[in-house]
Every structure is written in C-alpha cells, then in structure tokens.
PDB file of C-alpha atoms and ligand atoms in Angstrom:
ATOM      1  CA  MET P   1     -14.255 -48.594-100.147  1.00 49.00           C
ATOM      2  CA  THR P   2     -11.104 -48.643-102.243  1.00 45.00           C
ATOM      3  CA  SER P   3     -11.225 -48.209-106.009  1.00 45.00           C
ATOM      4  CA  GLU P   4     -10.564 -51.972-106.497  1.00 49.00           C
ATOM      5  CA  GLU P   5     -13.725 -52.921-104.635  1.00 55.00           C
ATOM      6  CA  PRO P   6     -17.011 -53.296-106.536  1.00 56.00           C
ATOM      7  CA  MET P   7     -19.658 -50.621-106.184  1.00 74.00           C
ATOM      8  CA  THR P   8     -22.433 -51.869-103.977  1.00 95.00           C
ATOM      9  CA  VAL P   9     -26.027 -50.955-103.346  1.00 98.00           C
ATOM     10  CA  ALA P  10     -27.080 -50.487 -99.736  1.00 98.00           C
ATOM     11  CA  LEU P  11     -30.705 -50.478 -98.580  1.00 98.00           C
ATOM     12  CA  VAL P  12     -31.093 -48.640 -95.278  1.00 99.00           C
ATOM     13  CA  THR P  13     -34.562 -48.748 -93.739  1.00 99.00           C
ATOM     14  CA  GLY P  14     -35.725 -45.889 -91.532  1.00 98.00           C
ATOM     15  CA  ALA P  15     -33.267 -43.624 -93.337  1.00 98.00           C
ATOM     16  CA  SER P  16     -35.462 -40.517 -93.464  1.00 98.00           C
ATOM     17  CA  ARG P  17     -34.018 -39.378 -90.118  1.00 98.00           C
ATOM     18  CA  GLY P  18     -31.955 -40.299 -87.053  1.00 98.00           C
ATOM     19  CA  ILE P  19     -29.565 -43.244 -87.117  1.00 98.00           C
ATOM     20  CA  GLY P  20     -30.771 -44.419 -90.542  1.00 98.00           C
ATOM     21  CA  ARG P  21     -30.145 -41.035 -92.160  1.00 98.00           C
ATOM     22  CA  ALA P  22     -26.650 -40.813 -90.672  1.00 98.00           C
ATOM     23  CA  THR P  23     -25.939 -44.377 -91.865  1.00 99.00           C
ATOM     24  CA  ALA P  24     -27.138 -43.649 -95.396  1.00 98.00           C
ATOM     25  CA  VAL P  25     -24.861 -40.610 -95.598  1.00 98.00           C
ATOM     26  CA  GLN P  26     -21.857 -42.435 -94.095  1.00 98.00           C
ATOM     27  CA  LEU P  27     -22.259 -45.406 -96.462  1.00 98.00           C
ATOM     28  CA  ALA P  28     -22.548 -43.002 -99.402  1.00 98.00           C
ATOM     29  CA  ARG P  29     -19.292 -41.355 -98.283  1.00 98.00           C
ATOM     30  CA  GLU P  30     -17.730 -44.822 -98.335  1.00 98.00           C
ATOM     31  CA  GLY P  31     -18.781 -45.428-101.933  1.00 97.00           C
ATOM     32  CA  HIS P  32     -22.140 -47.208-101.772  1.00 98.00           C
ATOM     33  CA  ASP P  33     -25.229 -46.271-103.752  1.00 98.00           C
ATOM     34  CA  ILE P  34     -28.127 -45.920-101.341  1.00 98.00           C
ATOM     35  CA  ALA P  35     -31.786 -46.939-101.273  1.00 98.00           C
ATOM     36  CA  ILE P  36     -33.416 -44.839 -98.577  1.00 98.00           C
ATOM     37  CA  GLY P  37     -36.300 -46.598 -96.856  1.00 98.00           C
ATOM     38  CA  TYR P  38     -38.841 -44.422 -95.067  1.00 98.00           C
ATOM     39  CA  GLY P  39     -42.148 -44.851 -93.292  1.00 98.00           C
ATOM     40  CA  ARG P  40     -44.251 -41.725 -93.695  1.00 98.00           C
ATOM     41  CA  ASP P  41     -41.906 -38.841 -94.445  1.00 98.00           C
ATOM     42  CA  ALA P  42     -41.225 -38.889 -98.184  1.00 98.00           C
ATOM     43  CA  THR P  43     -39.996 -35.289 -98.109  1.00 98.00           C
ATOM     44  CA  ALA P  44     -37.345 -36.046 -95.488  1.00 98.00           C
ATOM     45  CA  ALA P  45     -36.304 -39.176 -97.420  1.00 98.00           C
ATOM     46  CA  GLU P  46     -35.901 -37.116-100.600  1.00 98.00           C
ATOM     47  CA  ARG P  47     -33.702 -34.643 -98.675  1.00 98.00           C
ATOM     48  CA  VAL P  48     -31.456 -37.560 -97.626  1.00 98.00           C
ATOM     49  CA  ALA P  49     -31.362 -38.707-101.261  1.00 98.00           C
ATOM     50  CA  GLU P  50     -30.103 -35.244-102.219  1.00 98.00           C
ATOM     51  CA  GLU P  51     -27.350 -35.506 -99.582  1.00 98.00           C
ATOM     52  CA  VAL P  52     -26.333 -38.879-101.062  1.00 98.00           C
ATOM     53  CA  ARG P  53     -26.307 -37.512-104.622  1.00 98.00           C
ATOM     54  CA  ALA P  54     -24.223 -34.532-103.467  1.00 98.00           C
ATOM     55  CA  LEU P  55     -21.623 -37.100-102.385  1.00 98.00           C
ATOM     56  CA  GLY P  56     -21.517 -38.459-105.940  1.00 97.00           C
ATOM     57  CA  ARG P  57     -23.503 -41.631-105.311  1.00 98.00           C
ATOM     58  CA  ARG P  58     -26.804 -42.803-106.798  1.00 98.00           C
ATOM     59  CA  ALA P  59     -29.848 -42.642-104.514  1.00 98.00           C
ATOM     60  CA  ALA P  60     -33.418 -43.939-104.581  1.00 98.00           C
ATOM     61  CA  VAL P  61     -36.234 -43.570-102.074  1.00 98.00           C
ATOM     62  CA  ALA P  62     -38.773 -46.260-101.221  1.00 98.00           C
ATOM     63  CA  GLY P  63     -41.498 -45.871 -98.609  1.00 98.00           C
ATOM     64  CA  GLY P  64     -44.131 -47.903 -96.826  1.00 98.00           C
ATOM     65  CA  ASP P  65     -45.312 -49.042 -93.426  1.00 98.00           C
ATOM     66  CA  LEU P  66     -43.177 -51.994 -92.338  1.00 98.00           C
ATOM     67  CA  ALA P  67     -45.987 -53.110 -90.014  1.00 98.00           C
ATOM     68  CA  HIS P  68     -47.465 -54.665 -93.183  1.00 98.00           C
ATOM     69  CA  PRO P  69     -45.691 -57.856 -94.265  1.00 98.00           C
ATOM     70  CA  GLU P  70     -45.796 -56.985 -97.968  1.00 98.00           C
ATOM     71  CA  THR P  71     -43.872 -53.726 -97.461  1.00 98.00           C
ATOM     72  CA  SER P  72     -40.476 -55.383 -96.947  1.00 98.00           C
ATOM     73  CA  GLY P  73     -40.535 -57.071-100.356  1.00 98.00           C
ATOM     74  CA  ALA P  74     -41.872 -53.911-101.975  1.00 98.00           C
ATOM     75  CA  LEU P  75     -38.948 -51.868-100.580  1.00 98.00           C
ATOM     76  CA  VAL P  76     -36.429 -54.382-101.932  1.00 98.00           C
ATOM     77  CA  ASP P  77     -38.203 -54.443-105.321  1.00 98.00           C
ATOM     78  CA  ALA P  78     -38.182 -50.653-105.535  1.00 98.00           C
ATOM     79  CA  ALA P  79     -34.515 -50.463-104.518  1.00 98.00           C
ATOM     80  CA  GLU P  80     -33.472 -53.131-107.044  1.00 98.00           C
ATOM     81  CA  ARG P  81     -35.530 -51.637-109.873  1.00 98.00           C
ATOM     82  CA  GLN P  82     -33.827 -48.283-109.432  1.00 98.00           C
ATOM     83  CA  LEU P  83     -30.296 -49.211-108.353  1.00 98.00           C
ATOM     84  CA  GLY P  84     -29.657 -52.943-108.894  1.00 98.00           C
ATOM     85  CA  PRO P  85     -29.249 -55.894-106.500  1.00 98.00           C
ATOM     86  CA  VAL P  86     -29.037 -55.085-102.798  1.00 98.00           C
ATOM     87  CA  ASP P  87     -25.575 -56.043-101.456  1.00 98.00           C
ATOM     88  CA  VAL P  88     -25.879 -54.319 -98.087  1.00 98.00           C
ATOM     89  CA  LEU P  89     -28.983 -54.346 -95.908  1.00 98.00           C
ATOM     90  CA  VAL P  90     -29.197 -52.154 -92.821  1.00 99.00           C
ATOM     91  CA  ALA P  91     -32.474 -53.077 -91.106  1.00 99.00           C
ATOM     92  CA  ASN P  92     -32.715 -50.006 -88.940  1.00 98.00           C
ATOM     93  CA  ALA P  93     -36.345 -48.829 -88.980  1.00 98.00           C
ATOM     94  CA  GLY P  94     -37.952 -49.316 -85.620  1.00 98.00           C
ATOM     95  CA  ILE P  95     -40.419 -47.945 -83.121  1.00 98.00           C
ATOM     96  CA  ALA P  96     -40.227 -47.580 -79.355  1.00 96.00           C
ATOM     97  CA  GLY P  97     -43.051 -45.374 -78.107  1.00 88.00           C
ATOM     98  CA  ARG P  98     -43.518 -44.115 -74.567  1.00 88.00           C
ATOM     99  CA  PRO P  99     -42.414 -46.365 -71.704  1.00 92.00           C
ATOM    100  CA  ALA P 100     -45.242 -48.792 -70.872  1.00 95.00           C
ATOM    101  CA  ALA P 101     -45.864 -50.834 -67.723  1.00 96.00           C
ATOM    102  CA  LEU P 102     -46.334 -54.561 -68.215  1.00 97.00           C
ATOM    103  CA  ALA P 103     -50.062 -54.382 -67.527  1.00 97.00           C
ATOM    104  CA  ASP P 104     -50.539 -51.673 -70.151  1.00 97.00           C
ATOM    105  CA  ILE P 105     -49.031 -53.551 -73.100  1.00 98.00           C
ATOM    106  CA  GLY P 106     -51.983 -54.836 -75.100  1.00 97.00           C
ATOM    107  CA  VAL P 107     -51.951 -57.513 -77.795  1.00 98.00           C
ATOM    108  CA  ALA P 108     -52.153 -54.869 -80.539  1.00 97.00           C
ATOM    109  CA  ASP P 109     -49.148 -53.008 -79.045  1.00 97.00           C
ATOM    110  CA  TRP P 110     -47.204 -56.265 -78.825  1.00 98.00           C
ATOM    111  CA  ASP P 111     -48.058 -57.302 -82.395  1.00 98.00           C
ATOM    112  CA  ARG P 112     -47.230 -53.927 -83.947  1.00 98.00           C
ATOM    113  CA  MET P 113     -43.896 -53.793 -82.120  1.00 98.00           C
ATOM    114  CA  GLN P 114     -42.898 -57.281 -83.267  1.00 98.00           C
ATOM    115  CA  ALA P 115     -44.120 -56.633 -86.828  1.00 98.00           C
ATOM    116  CA  ILE P 116     -42.001 -53.500 -87.322  1.00 98.00           C
ATOM    117  CA  ASN P 117     -38.967 -54.237 -85.136  1.00 98.00           C
ATOM    118  CA  LEU P 118     -38.540 -57.997 -85.706  1.00 98.00           C
ATOM    119  CA  ARG P 119     -40.703 -59.428 -88.496  1.00 99.00           C
ATOM    120  CA  ALA P 120     -39.754 -56.750 -91.041  1.00 99.00           C
ATOM    121  CA  PRO P 121     -35.971 -57.289 -90.564  1.00 99.00           C
ATOM    122  CA  PHE P 122     -36.626 -61.036 -90.975  1.00 98.00           C
ATOM    123  CA  LEU P 123     -38.645 -60.510 -94.179  1.00 98.00           C
ATOM    124  CA  LEU P 124     -36.064 -58.073 -95.583  1.00 98.00           C
ATOM    125  CA  ALA P 125     -33.199 -60.476 -94.869  1.00 98.00           C
ATOM    126  CA  GLN P 126     -35.175 -63.443 -96.206  1.00 98.00           C
ATOM    127  CA  ARG P 127     -35.606 -61.496 -99.429  1.00 98.00           C
ATOM    128  CA  VAL P 128     -32.025 -60.270 -99.980  1.00 98.00           C
ATOM    129  CA  LEU P 129     -29.866 -63.054 -98.511  1.00 98.00           C
ATOM    130  CA  PRO P 130     -30.258 -65.613-101.343  1.00 98.00           C
ATOM    131  CA  GLY P 131     -29.027 -63.049-103.897  1.00 98.00           C
ATOM    132  CA  MET P 132     -26.103 -62.094-101.676  1.00 98.00           C
ATOM    133  CA  VAL P 133     -25.148 -65.778-101.318  1.00 98.00           C
ATOM    134  CA  GLU P 134     -25.453 -66.316-105.074  1.00 98.00           C
ATOM    135  CA  ARG P 135     -23.264 -63.294-105.855  1.00 97.00           C
ATOM    136  CA  GLY P 136     -20.753 -64.234-103.139  1.00 97.00           C
ATOM    137  CA  PHE P 137     -20.922 -60.938-101.290  1.00 98.00           C
ATOM    138  CA  GLY P 138     -23.283 -59.392 -98.787  1.00 98.00           C
ATOM    139  CA  ARG P 139     -23.592 -57.493 -95.537  1.00 98.00           C
ATOM    140  CA  THR P 140     -26.614 -57.414 -93.255  1.00 98.00           C
ATOM    141  CA  VAL P 141     -26.701 -55.244 -90.151  1.00 98.00           C
ATOM    142  CA  LEU P 142     -29.675 -55.461 -87.798  1.00 99.00           C
ATOM    143  CA  VAL P 143     -30.153 -52.458 -85.503  1.00 98.00           C
ATOM    144  CA  SER P 144     -31.075 -53.659 -82.036  1.00 98.00           C
ATOM    145  CA  SER P 145     -30.861 -51.875 -78.670  1.00 98.00           C
ATOM    146  CA  ILE P 146     -29.322 -52.116 -75.222  1.00 97.00           C
ATOM    147  CA  ALA P 147     -32.856 -53.200 -74.236  1.00 97.00           C
ATOM    148  CA  ALA P 148     -31.995 -56.646 -75.688  1.00 98.00           C
ATOM    149  CA  TYR P 149     -29.375 -56.966 -72.919  1.00 96.00           C
ATOM    150  CA  THR P 150     -30.957 -55.166 -69.980  1.00 95.00           C
ATOM    151  CA  GLY P 151     -34.699 -55.018 -70.664  1.00 96.00           C
ATOM    152  CA  GLY P 152     -34.373 -51.257 -71.172  1.00 93.00           C
ATOM    153  CA  VAL P 153     -36.888 -48.570 -70.287  1.00 93.00           C
ATOM    154  CA  VAL P 154     -39.589 -48.859 -72.973  1.00 95.00           C
ATOM    155  CA  GLY P 155     -41.214 -52.131 -72.022  1.00 97.00           C
ATOM    156  CA  ALA P 156     -41.289 -55.898 -72.472  1.00 98.00           C
ATOM    157  CA  HIS P 157     -42.602 -55.648 -76.046  1.00 98.00           C
ATOM    158  CA  TYR P 158     -39.672 -53.460 -77.190  1.00 98.00           C
ATOM    159  CA  ALA P 159     -37.014 -55.503 -75.338  1.00 98.00           C
ATOM    160  CA  ALA P 160     -38.364 -58.775 -76.755  1.00 98.00           C
ATOM    161  CA  SER P 161     -38.519 -57.411 -80.307  1.00 98.00           C
ATOM    162  CA  LYS P 162     -34.887 -56.296 -80.122  1.00 98.00           C
ATOM    163  CA  ALA P 163     -33.624 -59.474 -78.425  1.00 98.00           C
ATOM    164  CA  GLY P 164     -35.201 -61.471 -81.265  1.00 98.00           C
ATOM    165  CA  LEU P 165     -32.852 -59.750 -83.729  1.00 98.00           C
ATOM    166  CA  HIS P 166     -29.857 -61.348 -82.006  1.00 98.00           C
ATOM    167  CA  GLY P 167     -31.233 -64.870 -82.555  1.00 98.00           C
ATOM    168  CA  LEU P 168     -32.073 -63.915 -86.129  1.00 98.00           C
ATOM    169  CA  ALA P 169     -28.476 -62.788 -86.724  1.00 98.00           C
ATOM    170  CA  HIS P 170     -27.089 -66.033 -85.313  1.00 98.00           C
ATOM    171  CA  SER P 171     -29.220 -68.090 -87.672  1.00 98.00           C
ATOM    172  CA  LEU P 172     -28.656 -65.900 -90.739  1.00 98.00           C
ATOM    173  CA  SER P 173     -24.901 -65.574 -90.188  1.00 98.00           C
ATOM    174  CA  ARG P 174     -24.575 -69.381 -90.425  1.00 98.00           C
ATOM    175  CA  GLN P 175     -26.411 -69.333 -93.731  1.00 96.00           C
ATOM    176  CA  GLY P 176     -24.193 -66.602 -95.177  1.00 97.00           C
ATOM    177  CA  ALA P 177     -20.893 -68.002 -93.888  1.00 96.00           C
ATOM    178  CA  GLY P 178     -18.677 -69.379 -96.638  1.00 95.00           C
ATOM    179  CA  HIS P 179     -20.436 -67.232 -99.243  1.00 97.00           C
ATOM    180  CA  GLY P 180     -18.908 -63.840 -98.412  1.00 97.00           C
ATOM    181  CA  VAL P 181     -22.052 -62.806 -96.549  1.00 98.00           C
ATOM    182  CA  THR P 182     -21.890 -61.475 -93.002  1.00 98.00           C
ATOM    183  CA  VAL P 183     -24.775 -60.778 -90.641  1.00 98.00           C
ATOM    184  CA  ASN P 184     -24.292 -58.763 -87.460  1.00 98.00           C
ATOM    185  CA  VAL P 185     -26.184 -56.736 -84.907  1.00 98.00           C
ATOM    186  CA  VAL P 186     -25.401 -53.191 -83.798  1.00 98.00           C
ATOM    187  CA  ALA P 187     -27.133 -52.319 -80.540  1.00 98.00           C
ATOM    188  CA  PRO P 188     -27.106 -48.651 -79.504  1.00 98.00           C
ATOM    189  CA  ALA P 189     -28.210 -47.270 -76.167  1.00 96.00           C
ATOM    190  CA  ALA P 190     -29.306 -43.678 -75.585  1.00 94.00           C
ATOM    191  CA  ILE P 191     -28.847 -41.877 -78.913  1.00 97.00           C
ATOM    192  CA  ASP P 192     -29.879 -38.277 -79.483  1.00 95.00           C
ATOM    193  CA  SER P 193     -32.700 -38.669 -82.015  1.00 94.00           C
ATOM    194  CA  ASP P 194     -36.448 -38.094 -82.334  1.00 93.00           C
ATOM    195  CA  MET P 195     -36.965 -41.491 -80.681  1.00 92.00           C
ATOM    196  CA  LEU P 196     -35.635 -40.003 -77.464  1.00 91.00           C
ATOM    197  CA  SER P 197     -37.834 -36.897 -77.440  1.00 89.00           C
ATOM    198  CA  ASP P 198     -39.450 -37.629 -74.073  1.00 88.00           C
ATOM    199  CA  GLU P 199     -37.611 -35.328 -71.614  1.00 90.00           C
ATOM    200  CA  GLN P 200     -38.032 -37.601 -68.595  1.00 89.00           C
ATOM    201  CA  THR P 201     -36.662 -40.620 -70.438  1.00 88.00           C
ATOM    202  CA  ARG P 202     -33.726 -38.594 -71.791  1.00 91.00           C
ATOM    203  CA  ALA P 203     -32.821 -37.368 -68.301  1.00 92.00           C
ATOM    204  CA  ARG P 204     -33.077 -40.878 -66.876  1.00 90.00           C
ATOM    205  CA  LEU P 205     -30.880 -42.370 -69.570  1.00 92.00           C
ATOM    206  CA  LEU P 206     -28.357 -39.537 -69.376  1.00 93.00           C
ATOM    207  CA  ALA P 207     -27.992 -40.068 -65.631  1.00 93.00           C
ATOM    208  CA  ALA P 208     -27.360 -43.774 -66.241  1.00 92.00           C
ATOM    209  CA  THR P 209     -24.638 -43.232 -68.874  1.00 95.00           C
ATOM    210  CA  PRO P 210     -21.063 -43.295 -67.533  1.00 95.00           C
ATOM    211  CA  LEU P 211     -19.759 -41.201 -70.461  1.00 96.00           C
ATOM    212  CA  GLY P 212     -22.120 -38.423 -69.320  1.00 95.00           C
ATOM    213  CA  ARG P 213     -23.795 -37.674 -72.651  1.00 96.00           C
ATOM    214  CA  LEU P 214     -26.133 -39.184 -75.197  1.00 96.00           C
ATOM    215  CA  GLY P 215     -24.583 -40.818 -78.243  1.00 97.00           C
ATOM    216  CA  THR P 216     -24.989 -39.315 -81.703  1.00 98.00           C
ATOM    217  CA  ALA P 217     -26.569 -40.892 -84.761  1.00 98.00           C
ATOM    218  CA  GLU P 218     -23.235 -40.352 -86.540  1.00 98.00           C
ATOM    219  CA  GLU P 219     -21.425 -42.445 -83.910  1.00 98.00           C
ATOM    220  CA  VAL P 220     -23.815 -45.329 -84.546  1.00 98.00           C
ATOM    221  CA  ALA P 221     -23.473 -44.882 -88.316  1.00 98.00           C
ATOM    222  CA  ASP P 222     -19.698 -45.039 -87.923  1.00 98.00           C
ATOM    223  CA  VAL P 223     -19.927 -48.470 -86.248  1.00 98.00           C
ATOM    224  CA  ILE P 224     -22.432 -49.752 -88.815  1.00 98.00           C
ATOM    225  CA  ALA P 225     -20.115 -48.637 -91.638  1.00 98.00           C
ATOM    226  CA  ALA P 226     -17.176 -50.408 -89.979  1.00 98.00           C
ATOM    227  CA  VAL P 227     -19.240 -53.609 -89.768  1.00 98.00           C
ATOM    228  CA  VAL P 228     -20.114 -53.237 -93.461  1.00 98.00           C
ATOM    229  CA  ARG P 229     -16.411 -52.798 -94.348  1.00 97.00           C
ATOM    230  CA  ASN P 230     -15.335 -55.887 -92.417  1.00 97.00           C
ATOM    231  CA  GLY P 231     -15.498 -59.334 -94.001  1.00 97.00           C
ATOM    232  CA  TYR P 232     -14.416 -61.397 -90.992  1.00 97.00           C
ATOM    233  CA  LEU P 233     -16.925 -60.218 -88.405  1.00 98.00           C
ATOM    234  CA  THR P 234     -20.129 -62.238 -88.466  1.00 98.00           C
ATOM    235  CA  GLY P 235     -22.796 -63.444 -86.047  1.00 98.00           C
ATOM    236  CA  GLN P 236     -21.754 -60.758 -83.544  1.00 98.00           C
ATOM    237  CA  SER P 237     -23.540 -58.083 -81.571  1.00 98.00           C
ATOM    238  CA  LEU P 238     -21.804 -54.769 -80.966  1.00 98.00           C
ATOM    239  CA  LEU P 239     -23.155 -52.724 -78.080  1.00 98.00           C
ATOM    240  CA  LEU P 240     -22.621 -48.966 -78.338  1.00 98.00           C
ATOM    241  CA  ASP P 241     -23.793 -47.601 -75.025  1.00 96.00           C
ATOM    242  CA  GLY P 242     -21.485 -45.006 -73.494  1.00 96.00           C
ATOM    243  CA  GLY P 243     -20.270 -47.526 -70.905  1.00 96.00           C
ATOM    244  CA  ARG P 244     -23.605 -48.615 -69.452  1.00 94.00           C
ATOM    245  CA  TYR P 245     -23.383 -52.403 -69.751  1.00 88.00           C
ATOM    246  CA  PRO P 246     -22.095 -54.208 -67.833  1.00 77.00           C
ATOM    247  CA  THR P 247     -22.364 -51.658 -65.036  1.00 59.00           C
TER     248      THR P 247
HETATM  249  N1  NAP F 301     -32.442 -43.424 -80.446  1.00 85.93           N
HETATM  250  C1  NAP F 301     -32.085 -44.303 -79.535  1.00 85.93           C
HETATM  251  O1  NAP F 301     -31.776 -43.950 -78.389  1.00 85.93           O
HETATM  252  C2  NAP F 301     -32.029 -45.776 -79.871  1.00 85.93           C
HETATM  253  C3  NAP F 301     -31.512 -46.643 -78.896  1.00 85.93           C
HETATM  254  C4  NAP F 301     -31.464 -47.996 -79.162  1.00 85.93           C
HETATM  255  C5  NAP F 301     -31.908 -48.471 -80.381  1.00 85.93           C
HETATM  256  N2  NAP F 301     -32.398 -47.630 -81.305  1.00 85.93           N
HETATM  257  C6  NAP F 301     -32.887 -48.201 -82.570  1.00 85.93           C
HETATM  258  O2  NAP F 301     -32.286 -47.549 -83.672  1.00 85.93           O
HETATM  259  C7  NAP F 301     -33.181 -47.557 -84.777  1.00 85.93           C
HETATM  260  C8  NAP F 301     -33.309 -46.131 -85.327  1.00 85.93           C
HETATM  261  O3  NAP F 301     -33.739 -45.303 -84.270  1.00 85.93           O
HETATM  262  P1  NAP F 301     -33.736 -43.705 -84.361  1.00 85.93           P
HETATM  263  O4  NAP F 301     -33.431 -43.216 -83.009  1.00 85.93           O
HETATM  264  O5  NAP F 301     -32.964 -43.223 -85.520  1.00 85.93           O
HETATM  265  O6  NAP F 301     -35.307 -43.506 -84.619  1.00 85.93           O
HETATM  266  P2  NAP F 301     -36.142 -42.291 -85.237  1.00 85.93           P
HETATM  267  O7  NAP F 301     -35.353 -41.035 -85.247  1.00 85.93           O
HETATM  268  O8  NAP F 301     -37.448 -42.324 -84.527  1.00 85.93           O
HETATM  269  O9  NAP F 301     -36.349 -42.763 -86.774  1.00 85.93           O
HETATM  270  C9  NAP F 301     -37.100 -43.906 -87.035  1.00 85.93           C
HETATM  271  C10 NAP F 301     -37.015 -44.227 -88.513  1.00 85.93           C
HETATM  272  O10 NAP F 301     -37.758 -45.437 -88.746  1.00 85.93           O
HETATM  273  C11 NAP F 301     -38.798 -45.185 -89.692  1.00 85.93           C
HETATM  274  N3  NAP F 301     -39.994 -45.918 -89.316  1.00 85.93           N
HETATM  275  C12 NAP F 301     -40.640 -45.875 -88.111  1.00 85.93           C
HETATM  276  N4  NAP F 301     -41.745 -46.647 -88.150  1.00 85.93           N
HETATM  277  C13 NAP F 301     -41.786 -47.199 -89.395  1.00 85.93           C
HETATM  278  C14 NAP F 301     -42.684 -48.058 -90.038  1.00 85.93           C
HETATM  279  N5  NAP F 301     -43.790 -48.524 -89.426  1.00 85.93           N
HETATM  280  N6  NAP F 301     -42.447 -48.401 -91.330  1.00 85.93           N
HETATM  281  C15 NAP F 301     -41.338 -47.952 -91.968  1.00 85.93           C
HETATM  282  N7  NAP F 301     -40.447 -47.130 -91.409  1.00 85.93           N
HETATM  283  C16 NAP F 301     -40.666 -46.738 -90.130  1.00 85.93           C
HETATM  284  C17 NAP F 301     -39.035 -43.692 -89.670  1.00 85.93           C
HETATM  285  O11 NAP F 301     -39.544 -43.288 -90.939  1.00 85.93           O
HETATM  286  P3  NAP F 301     -40.544 -41.983 -91.126  1.00 85.93           P
HETATM  287  O12 NAP F 301     -40.023 -40.917 -90.237  1.00 85.93           O
HETATM  288  O13 NAP F 301     -40.406 -41.690 -92.590  1.00 85.93           O
HETATM  289  O14 NAP F 301     -41.919 -42.454 -90.779  1.00 85.93           O
HETATM  290  C18 NAP F 301     -37.625 -43.149 -89.391  1.00 85.93           C
HETATM  291  O15 NAP F 301     -36.896 -43.056 -90.596  1.00 85.93           O
HETATM  292  C19 NAP F 301     -34.501 -48.160 -84.277  1.00 85.93           C
HETATM  293  O16 NAP F 301     -34.581 -49.516 -84.634  1.00 85.93           O
HETATM  294  C20 NAP F 301     -34.381 -48.032 -82.760  1.00 85.93           C
HETATM  295  O17 NAP F 301     -35.118 -49.006 -82.073  1.00 85.93           O
HETATM  296  C21 NAP F 301     -32.478 -46.282 -81.090  1.00 85.93           C
END
C-alpha cells in the first residue's frame, strides 16, 4: 500500500502454515495489520504473529475448528476486538485428506469437508461483508483449487466443496459491487505444503505439471496480495497451476 491509503486489517484463516502463513506475511509487508486464524496449532500461529510484528505491523491470533459453525463468527470477533474492523478477508483454511474413491466417501466425510471448505468461508463472508459495504471498502479472497475445474485427485467431496466457492464469489461480488468491495477466488494447483505430504500424490501431480515443479506458498500469496491491491477485479477466479489447465 502507499502512504496515502488507509491502514487495513486483514483476517487470514489457516495462517499458521502453508499458503495462509505466506499470505499473512506478504500482506503484512504490504502494510496490513493481520489477524492470524489457526485450527489447532497456536504455537505456529504465534510464530507467524511474530513475523508480522517484525515487519512493523500489528498482529493477533485467533483459533478454533472451522468445522463448527460458531467458530467463524468467533474468529471475526477476536480479530475485531484486538485490531479493529476486518477490511480484508482471506478465507484460506481448508482440508483435503488422502485421495478417496467415490464409494469410500461417507456422509460424515462429505459433511466435514463442506463445513470447513465451503460453509466456513460463507459464514466468514456473511459476517464481514456488511461492515465492508458500510465503510465503502473491502476485499474478500476465497482460496479454491484446480479441483473446482478438473475434479482433481482428492475426491468428489473436495472438488464439490471448492467449486461451491466460485458460486459464492459470484453472488457476493454482486453484493459488494458499487461499495468498493471486491470478492474473488484464487485457485492453486499443486503447491508445496503440508497438504501435499503424500509422496504418491506429489509425484503424480508433479508429472502432470507442464512447468515441471510444484508451486510455492509464496507464489500463491503473491497472487492473493495482487487481488487485494486491485479495486477493479471482482467476481473472478484466478487459476495458478503451472500450466495444467486447459491441457
Ligand atoms: N497445497 C496445495 O497443493 C493446494 C492446492 C489447491 C488448493 N489448496 C488450498 O489452499 C488452502 C491452504 O492449503 P495449504 O496447502 O496451505 O494447507 P496446509 O499447509 O495443510 O494448512 C492448512 C491450514 O488450514 C488450517 N485448518 C485446517 N483445518 C482447519 C479447521 N478445521 N479449522 C480451522 N483451521 C483449519 C490449518 O491450521 P492448523 O495447522 O493450526 O490446524 C492450517 O493453518 C486450502 O484451502 C487448500 O484446499 C492447496
């Protein structure tokens, strides 16, 4: 941000590691104060907060399991209590799990996947969007996946949860338009993070990537930060996939 622009508060969920951590640090570099959402790892979240503070920005941590519907509101409350109104939401926290065949996806697997990957971003956005509209400025970035385009390798439950984010962005972007509020989707493919720890899956995805390497969390963070900087991009999905789609 330039010195003329207002300071903003960004809430990044799933910021204790991986893409969320890199995004929190990048947004701090660009002048935002950061609320670091985490699931279980408070220690890792506090380490990220220290990185943010070392960059001269304010930081707060707020944890909880986003599988529970009340957690989304609690994260926003905690962020706003400590830092002020949330101007930037990066709904990044998500789960994938091991690849599952159609027959092996039970109702509980389906429900947990939708609750964390799709319902929580909806509840977070539902909570922060009215304030953004009222203040005349806001950015929401939903972190999807190439699976929303191709079906991916994890399973139908993951692909459906991520595809739902695209419809959510279309609806929300209409509601923010004209009020300085943008809503977009960033959809990465194979990114080198804990989520891709399964060796077989990594090898399979690497072989399918024309650029010949996995992406980095910092490369995804860079695109998210660009989306946050831009006031004219809304209702769009940006696919960051090393050249995989369309093949
Ligand atoms: N890595 C990839 O190749 C890839 C590709 C496409 C899309 N994506 C998407 O990118 C996003 C980030 O992925 P990543 O690779 O950075 O994942 P990651 O390294 O596994 O990190 C996941 C983050 O989400 C948090 N989280 C997980 N379950 C949660 C829950 N139930 N409640 C609250 N927080 C929870 C974790 O917090 P704790 O560690 O504190 O529990 C962690 O901070 C996800 O939405 C993922 O679907 C990733």
